[in-house]
Coordinates of C-alpha atoms and ligand atoms in Angstrom, one line a residue:
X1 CA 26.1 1.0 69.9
X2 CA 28.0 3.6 68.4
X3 CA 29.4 6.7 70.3
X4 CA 29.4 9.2 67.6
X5 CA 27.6 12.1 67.5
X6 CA 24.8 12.1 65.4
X7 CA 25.0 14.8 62.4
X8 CA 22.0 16.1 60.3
X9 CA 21.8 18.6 58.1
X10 CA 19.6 21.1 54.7
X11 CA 21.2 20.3 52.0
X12 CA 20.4 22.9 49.3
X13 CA 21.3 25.6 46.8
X14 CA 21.4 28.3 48.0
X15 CA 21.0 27.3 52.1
X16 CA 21.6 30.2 54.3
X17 CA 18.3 31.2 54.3
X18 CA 16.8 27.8 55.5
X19 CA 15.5 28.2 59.4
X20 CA 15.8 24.5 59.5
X21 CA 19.1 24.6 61.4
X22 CA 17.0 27.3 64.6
X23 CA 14.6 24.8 64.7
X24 CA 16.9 21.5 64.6
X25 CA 19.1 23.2 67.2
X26 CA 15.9 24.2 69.1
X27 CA 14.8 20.5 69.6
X28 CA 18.3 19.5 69.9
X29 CA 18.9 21.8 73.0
X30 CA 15.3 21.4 74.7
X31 CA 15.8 17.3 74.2
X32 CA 19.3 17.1 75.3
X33 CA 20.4 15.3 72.5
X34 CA 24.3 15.4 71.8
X35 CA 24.1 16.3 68.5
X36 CA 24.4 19.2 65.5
X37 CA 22.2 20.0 62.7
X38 CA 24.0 22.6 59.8
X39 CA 23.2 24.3 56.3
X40 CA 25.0 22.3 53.4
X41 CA 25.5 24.2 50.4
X42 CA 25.8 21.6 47.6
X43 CA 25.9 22.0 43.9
X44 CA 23.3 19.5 42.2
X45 CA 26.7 18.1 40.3
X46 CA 27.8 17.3 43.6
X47 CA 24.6 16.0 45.2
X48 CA 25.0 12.3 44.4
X49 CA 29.2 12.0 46.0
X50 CA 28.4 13.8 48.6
X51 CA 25.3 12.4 49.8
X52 CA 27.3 9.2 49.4
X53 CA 30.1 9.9 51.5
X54 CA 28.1 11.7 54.5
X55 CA 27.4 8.4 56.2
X56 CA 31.3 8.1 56.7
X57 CA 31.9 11.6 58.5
X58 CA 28.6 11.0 60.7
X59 CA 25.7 12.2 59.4
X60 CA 22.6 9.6 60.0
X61 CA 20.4 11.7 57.6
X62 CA 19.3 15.4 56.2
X63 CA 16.3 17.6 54.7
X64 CA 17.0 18.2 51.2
X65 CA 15.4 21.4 49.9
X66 CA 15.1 23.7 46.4
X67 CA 16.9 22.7 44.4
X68 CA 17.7 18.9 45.1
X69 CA 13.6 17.7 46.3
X70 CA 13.3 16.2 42.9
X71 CA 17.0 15.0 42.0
X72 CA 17.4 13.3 45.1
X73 CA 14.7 10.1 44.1
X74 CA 17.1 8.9 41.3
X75 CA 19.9 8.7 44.1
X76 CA 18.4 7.3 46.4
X77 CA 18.0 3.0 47.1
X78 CA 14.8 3.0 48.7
X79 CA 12.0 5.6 48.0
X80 CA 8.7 5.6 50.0
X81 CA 5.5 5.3 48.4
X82 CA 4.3 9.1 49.0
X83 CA 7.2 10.3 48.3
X84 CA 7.2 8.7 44.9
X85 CA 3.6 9.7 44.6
X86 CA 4.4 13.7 45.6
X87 CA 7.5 13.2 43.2
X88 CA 10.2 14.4 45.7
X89 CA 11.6 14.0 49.1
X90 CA 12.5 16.2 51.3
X91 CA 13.7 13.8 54.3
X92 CA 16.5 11.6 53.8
X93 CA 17.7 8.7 56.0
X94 CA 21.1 6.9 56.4
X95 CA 20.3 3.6 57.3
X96 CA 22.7 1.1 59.0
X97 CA 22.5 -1.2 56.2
X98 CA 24.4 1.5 54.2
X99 CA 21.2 2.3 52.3
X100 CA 19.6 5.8 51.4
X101 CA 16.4 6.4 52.5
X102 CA 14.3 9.0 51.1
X103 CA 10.8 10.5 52.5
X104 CA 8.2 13.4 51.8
X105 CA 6.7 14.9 55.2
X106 CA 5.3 17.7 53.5
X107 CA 1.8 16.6 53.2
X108 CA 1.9 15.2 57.1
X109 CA 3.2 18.3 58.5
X110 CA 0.1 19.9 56.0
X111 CA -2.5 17.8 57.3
X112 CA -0.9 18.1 61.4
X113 CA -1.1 22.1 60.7
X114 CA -4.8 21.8 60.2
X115 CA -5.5 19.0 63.0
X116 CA -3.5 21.2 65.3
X117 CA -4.4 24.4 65.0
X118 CA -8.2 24.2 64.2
X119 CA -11.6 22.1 64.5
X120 CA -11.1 20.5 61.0
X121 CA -13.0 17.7 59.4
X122 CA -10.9 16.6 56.4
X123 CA -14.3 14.8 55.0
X124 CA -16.6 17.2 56.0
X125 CA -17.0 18.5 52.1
X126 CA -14.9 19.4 48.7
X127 CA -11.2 21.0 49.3
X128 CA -10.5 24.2 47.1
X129 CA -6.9 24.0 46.1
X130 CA -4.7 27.4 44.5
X131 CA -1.9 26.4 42.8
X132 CA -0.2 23.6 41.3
X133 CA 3.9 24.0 41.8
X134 CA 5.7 21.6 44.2
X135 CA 4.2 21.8 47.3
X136 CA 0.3 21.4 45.7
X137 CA 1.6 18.0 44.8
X138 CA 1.8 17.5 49.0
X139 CA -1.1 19.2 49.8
X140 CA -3.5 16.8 47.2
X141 CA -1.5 13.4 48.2
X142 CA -2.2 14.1 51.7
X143 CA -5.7 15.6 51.4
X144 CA -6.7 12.3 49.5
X145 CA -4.8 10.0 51.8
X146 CA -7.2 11.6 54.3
X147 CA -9.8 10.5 52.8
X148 CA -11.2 14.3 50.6
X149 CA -13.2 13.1 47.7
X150 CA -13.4 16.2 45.8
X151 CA -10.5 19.1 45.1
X152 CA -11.0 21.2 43.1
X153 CA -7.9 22.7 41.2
X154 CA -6.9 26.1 39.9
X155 CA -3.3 27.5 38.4
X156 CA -2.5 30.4 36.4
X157 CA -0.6 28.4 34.7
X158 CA -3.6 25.5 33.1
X159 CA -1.1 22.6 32.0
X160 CA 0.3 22.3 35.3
X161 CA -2.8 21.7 37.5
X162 CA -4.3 19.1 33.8
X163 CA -1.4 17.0 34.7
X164 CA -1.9 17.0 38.6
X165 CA -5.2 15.8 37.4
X166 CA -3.7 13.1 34.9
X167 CA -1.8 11.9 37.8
X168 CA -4.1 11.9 41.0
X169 CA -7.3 11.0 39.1
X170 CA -10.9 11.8 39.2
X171 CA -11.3 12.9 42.5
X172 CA -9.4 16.1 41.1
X173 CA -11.6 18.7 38.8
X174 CA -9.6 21.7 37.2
X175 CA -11.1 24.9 36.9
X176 CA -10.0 27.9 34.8
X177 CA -7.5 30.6 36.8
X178 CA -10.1 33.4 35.9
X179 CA -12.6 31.4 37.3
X180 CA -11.3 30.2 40.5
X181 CA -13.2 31.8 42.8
X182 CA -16.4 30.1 41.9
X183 CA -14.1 26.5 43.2
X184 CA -14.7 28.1 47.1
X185 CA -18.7 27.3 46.3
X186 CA -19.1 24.8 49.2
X187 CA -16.0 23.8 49.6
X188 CA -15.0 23.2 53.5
X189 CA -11.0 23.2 52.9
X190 CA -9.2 26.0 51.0
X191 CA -5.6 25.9 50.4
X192 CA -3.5 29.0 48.9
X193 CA -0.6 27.1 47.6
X194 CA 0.6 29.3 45.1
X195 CA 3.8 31.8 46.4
X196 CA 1.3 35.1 45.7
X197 CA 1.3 36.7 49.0
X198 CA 4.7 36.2 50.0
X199 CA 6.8 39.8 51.1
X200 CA 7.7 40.9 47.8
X201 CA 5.4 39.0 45.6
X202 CA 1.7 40.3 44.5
X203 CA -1.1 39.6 46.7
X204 CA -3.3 36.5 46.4
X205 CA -6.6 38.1 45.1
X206 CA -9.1 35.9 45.2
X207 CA -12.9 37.0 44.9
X208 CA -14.4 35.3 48.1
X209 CA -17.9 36.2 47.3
X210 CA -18.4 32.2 47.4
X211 CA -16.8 31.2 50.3
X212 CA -19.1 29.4 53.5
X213 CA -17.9 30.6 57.1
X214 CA -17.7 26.9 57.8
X215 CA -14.8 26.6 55.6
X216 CA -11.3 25.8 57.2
X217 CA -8.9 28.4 55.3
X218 CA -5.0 27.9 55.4
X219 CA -1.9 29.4 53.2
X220 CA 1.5 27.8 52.5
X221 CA 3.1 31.5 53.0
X222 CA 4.2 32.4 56.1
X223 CA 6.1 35.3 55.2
X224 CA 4.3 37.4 56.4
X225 CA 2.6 34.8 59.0
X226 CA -0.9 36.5 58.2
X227 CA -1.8 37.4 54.3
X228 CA -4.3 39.5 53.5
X229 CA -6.0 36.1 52.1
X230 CA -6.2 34.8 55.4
X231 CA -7.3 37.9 57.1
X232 CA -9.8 38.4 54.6
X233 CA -10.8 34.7 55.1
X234 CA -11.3 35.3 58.5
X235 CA -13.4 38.6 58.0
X236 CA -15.9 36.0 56.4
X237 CA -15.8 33.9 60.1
X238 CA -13.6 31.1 58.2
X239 CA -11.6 29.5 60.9
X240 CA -7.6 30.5 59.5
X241 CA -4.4 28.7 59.7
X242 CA -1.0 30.5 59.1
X243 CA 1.7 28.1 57.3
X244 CA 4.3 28.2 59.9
X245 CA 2.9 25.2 61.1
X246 CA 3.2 23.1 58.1
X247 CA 7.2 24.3 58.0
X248 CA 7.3 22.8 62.2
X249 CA 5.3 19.3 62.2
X250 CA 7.0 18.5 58.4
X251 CA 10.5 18.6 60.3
X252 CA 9.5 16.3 63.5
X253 CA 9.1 12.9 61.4
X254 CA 12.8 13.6 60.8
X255 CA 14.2 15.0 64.0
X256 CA 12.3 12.1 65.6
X257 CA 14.5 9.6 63.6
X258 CA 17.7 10.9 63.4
X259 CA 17.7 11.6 67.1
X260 CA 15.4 9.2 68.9
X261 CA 12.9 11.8 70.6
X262 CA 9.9 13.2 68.9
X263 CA 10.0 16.7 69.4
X264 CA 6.9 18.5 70.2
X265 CA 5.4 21.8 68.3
X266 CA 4.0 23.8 70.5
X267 CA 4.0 27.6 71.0
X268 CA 7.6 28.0 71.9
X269 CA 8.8 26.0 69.2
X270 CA 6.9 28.6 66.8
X271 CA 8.0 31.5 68.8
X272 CA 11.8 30.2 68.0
X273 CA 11.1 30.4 64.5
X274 CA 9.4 33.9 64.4
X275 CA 11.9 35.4 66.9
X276 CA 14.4 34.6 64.1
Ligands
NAP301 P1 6.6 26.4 42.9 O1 6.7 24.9 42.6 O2 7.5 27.3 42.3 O3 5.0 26.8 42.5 C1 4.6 28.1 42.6 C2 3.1 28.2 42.4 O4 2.7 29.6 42.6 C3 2.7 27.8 41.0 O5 1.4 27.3 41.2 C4 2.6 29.1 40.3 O6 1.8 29.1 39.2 C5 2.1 30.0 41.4 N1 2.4 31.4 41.1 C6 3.6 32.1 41.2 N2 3.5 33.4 40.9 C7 2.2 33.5 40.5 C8 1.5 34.7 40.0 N3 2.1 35.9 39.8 N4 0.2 34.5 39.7 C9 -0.4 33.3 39.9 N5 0.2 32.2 40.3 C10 1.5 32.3 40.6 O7 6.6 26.6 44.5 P2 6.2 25.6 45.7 O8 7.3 24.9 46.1 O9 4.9 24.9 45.3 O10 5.8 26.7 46.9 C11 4.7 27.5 46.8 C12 4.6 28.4 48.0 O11 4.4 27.5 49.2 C13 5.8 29.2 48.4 O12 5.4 30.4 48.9 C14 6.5 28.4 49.5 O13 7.3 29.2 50.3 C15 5.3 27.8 50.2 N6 5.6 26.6 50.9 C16 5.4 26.5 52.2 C17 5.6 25.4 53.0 C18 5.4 25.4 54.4 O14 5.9 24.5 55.1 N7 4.5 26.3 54.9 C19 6.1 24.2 52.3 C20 6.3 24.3 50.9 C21 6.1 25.5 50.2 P3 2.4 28.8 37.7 O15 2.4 27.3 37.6 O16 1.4 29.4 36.8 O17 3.7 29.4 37.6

């Protein structure tokens, strides 16, 4: 068995905002694992030569973040199926065999936010989905892996959230941006994707006239960790869940193969990432 110490790494452009090394370092500490997790700051005309020489200096993997998610699948050797699906990665593994290894945990730590952190019952009725960048692509593949029949779909932008549609199938129905409100109409998962809501952005306005109590509520943002969305949601006695979470149980599947432990996310681990 090798005695090096295992690296890991962001790799993005820029990285110094990414809180992935607090948490990384977080686990790393509480686990007593002998190893280091950093920011890398790579160009994208770089990405490919320096992903391919990081096996040599001891790294056994690394997130990759905006902007390399997408780039990253042509690179790599072996690309899982829901990462292909979701159309980026955002978990890379060196493996022994010399080959790179390239995963999307975004929809798992979406759908472990909601198990975790409220009474949730993925089938229970249609999911109401806002937005249709990046990480909607996540949030559908994982909603319909567990098992939603229905989501409805709404962007400012139409073409976007027609060619989620085109690619996820019939399960998905679009619906008009001016309209979306009326998408909440028995729907019993609601998902703010979009960045409206975010410090410095506008706020996410959506009439909730149509929205049951029963409804589990949840928003990507988590700067600030409560938008007026989910306040407002939970005004209406919708049970609310902040996107923190999503950010913590995304990065376990990773930390858990890089370093042999699987980390737990639990209230300290969150209060490490808001104390920052
Ligand atoms: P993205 O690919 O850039 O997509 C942005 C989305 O927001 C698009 O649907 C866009 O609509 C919409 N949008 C932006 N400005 C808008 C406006 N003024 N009015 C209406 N819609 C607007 O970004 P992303 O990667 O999907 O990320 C979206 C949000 O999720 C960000 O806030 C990000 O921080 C958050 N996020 C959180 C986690 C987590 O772990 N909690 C993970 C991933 C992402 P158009 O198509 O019309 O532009």
């Amino acid at each position: 068995m090798s005695t090096k110490i295992p690296l890991a790494g962001v790799i993005g452009s820029p990285i110094g905002h990414s809180k992935s090394p607090d948490l990384h370092g977080f686990w790393l500490k509480r686990y007593g694992v002998k190893g280091h997790y950093i920011h890398l700051d790579v160009a994208q005309s770089d990405l490919e030569e320096v992903l391919r020489s990081m096996p040599k200096m001891g790294f056994v993997g690394a997130n990759v973040t905006i902007p390399h998610k997408e780039t990253v699948l042509s690179i790599a050797d072996v690309v899982t199926d829901r990462a292909a699906l979701i159309g980026a990665a955002n978990t890379l593994i060196f493996r022994p065999d010399g080959k790179l290894y390239a995963d999307n945990t975004d929809g798992y730590g979406f759908v472990e936010n909601l198990r975790s952190n409220a009474d949730w019952t993925p089938t229970a009725g249609p999911a109401a989905v806002f937005g249709a960048g990046g990480a909607a692509r996540a949030v559908i593949a994982s909603l319909l892996d567990v098992g939603v029949t229905e989501i409805r779909l709404s962007n400012r932008t139409r073409i976007r959230a027609d060619a989620l549609r085109a690619e996820f199938g019939t399960k998905i129905s679009v619906v008009e941006w001016v309209q979306a409100g009326s998408m909440l109409e028995g729907a019993m998962t609601v998902v703010n994707t979009t960045s409206l809501g975010m410090v410095g952005k506008p706020e996410f306005n959506v009439p909730l006239e149509a929205l049951s109590p029963k409804a589990v509520v949840t928003d990507l943002v988590y700067t600030p960790l409560r938008t007026a969305f989910l306040e407002n949601a939970a005004r209406n006695g919708c049970q609310t869940v902040d996107g923190l979470g999503m950010l913590l149980h995304q990065a376990a599947p990773g930390f858990e193969r890089w370093f042999g432990v699987r980390p737990e996310v639990d209230e300290e681990t969150r209060q490490v990432l808001l104390a920052k």
